[in-house]
Coordinates of C-alpha atoms in Angstrom, one line a residue:
X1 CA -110.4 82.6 220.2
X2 CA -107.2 80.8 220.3
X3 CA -108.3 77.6 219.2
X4 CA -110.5 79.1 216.4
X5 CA -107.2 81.0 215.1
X6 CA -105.4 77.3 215.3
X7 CA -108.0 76.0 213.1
X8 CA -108.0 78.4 211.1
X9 CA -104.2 78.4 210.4
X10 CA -104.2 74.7 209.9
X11 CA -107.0 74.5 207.0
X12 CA -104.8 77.7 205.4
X13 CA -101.8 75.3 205.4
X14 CA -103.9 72.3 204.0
X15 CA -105.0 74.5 201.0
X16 CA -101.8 75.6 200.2
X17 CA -100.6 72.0 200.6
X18 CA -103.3 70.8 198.6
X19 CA -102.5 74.0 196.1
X20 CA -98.9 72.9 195.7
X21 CA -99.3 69.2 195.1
X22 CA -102.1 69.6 192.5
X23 CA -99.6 72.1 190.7
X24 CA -96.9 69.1 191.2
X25 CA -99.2 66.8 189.4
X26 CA -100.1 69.4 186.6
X27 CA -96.2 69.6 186.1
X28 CA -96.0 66.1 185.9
X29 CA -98.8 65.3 183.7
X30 CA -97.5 67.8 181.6
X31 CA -93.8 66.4 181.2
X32 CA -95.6 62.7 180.7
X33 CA -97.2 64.4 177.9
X34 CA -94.4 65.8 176.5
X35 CA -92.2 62.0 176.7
X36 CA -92.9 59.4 173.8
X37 CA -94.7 56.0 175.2
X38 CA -91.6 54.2 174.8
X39 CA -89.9 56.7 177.1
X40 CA -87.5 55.3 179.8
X41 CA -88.4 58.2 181.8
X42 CA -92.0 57.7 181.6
X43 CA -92.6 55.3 184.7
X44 CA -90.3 56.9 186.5
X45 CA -93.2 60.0 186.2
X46 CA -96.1 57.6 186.2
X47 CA -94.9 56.3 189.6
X48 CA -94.3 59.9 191.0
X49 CA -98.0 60.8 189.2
X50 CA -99.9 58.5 191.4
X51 CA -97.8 59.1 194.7
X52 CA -98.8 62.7 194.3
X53 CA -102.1 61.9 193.9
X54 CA -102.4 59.5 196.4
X55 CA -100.4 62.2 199.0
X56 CA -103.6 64.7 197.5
X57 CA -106.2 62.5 198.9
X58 CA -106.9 63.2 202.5
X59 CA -106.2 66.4 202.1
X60 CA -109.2 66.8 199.7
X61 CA -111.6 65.3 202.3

C-alpha cells in the first residue's frame, strides 16, 4: 500500500511539474510575441524558450 501511495504521489508532482513549466513556456511565448524581431530581449526569451522545453521533455515520457 505504501509503495503504491509513493507512486502515486510522485506522478502527482510530475504533472504539476509538467503543469507549471508548460504554463512557463506559454508565458514566454507569449512575451516573444509581444517583442519586435529586432528585440534585444528576444534571445534572451528564445534561449529560456527552449531550456523550458527541453526541462519539459522527460517529464512528458
Amino acid at each position: 500500500m505504501y509503495v503504491k501511495d509513493s507512486l502515486i504521489e510522485k506522478q502527482i508532482e510530475q504533472d504539476l511539474e509538467k503543469e507549471r513549466l508548460k504554463g512557463m513556456i506559454e508565458e514566454v511565448e507569449y512575451e516573444l510575441s509581444l517583442l519586435p524581431c529586432e528585440s534585444s530581449q528576444r534571445p534572451t526569451l528564445e534561449e529560456r524558450l527552449e531550456k523550458l522545453r527541453e526541462d519539459l521533455k522527460p517529464l512528458s515520457n
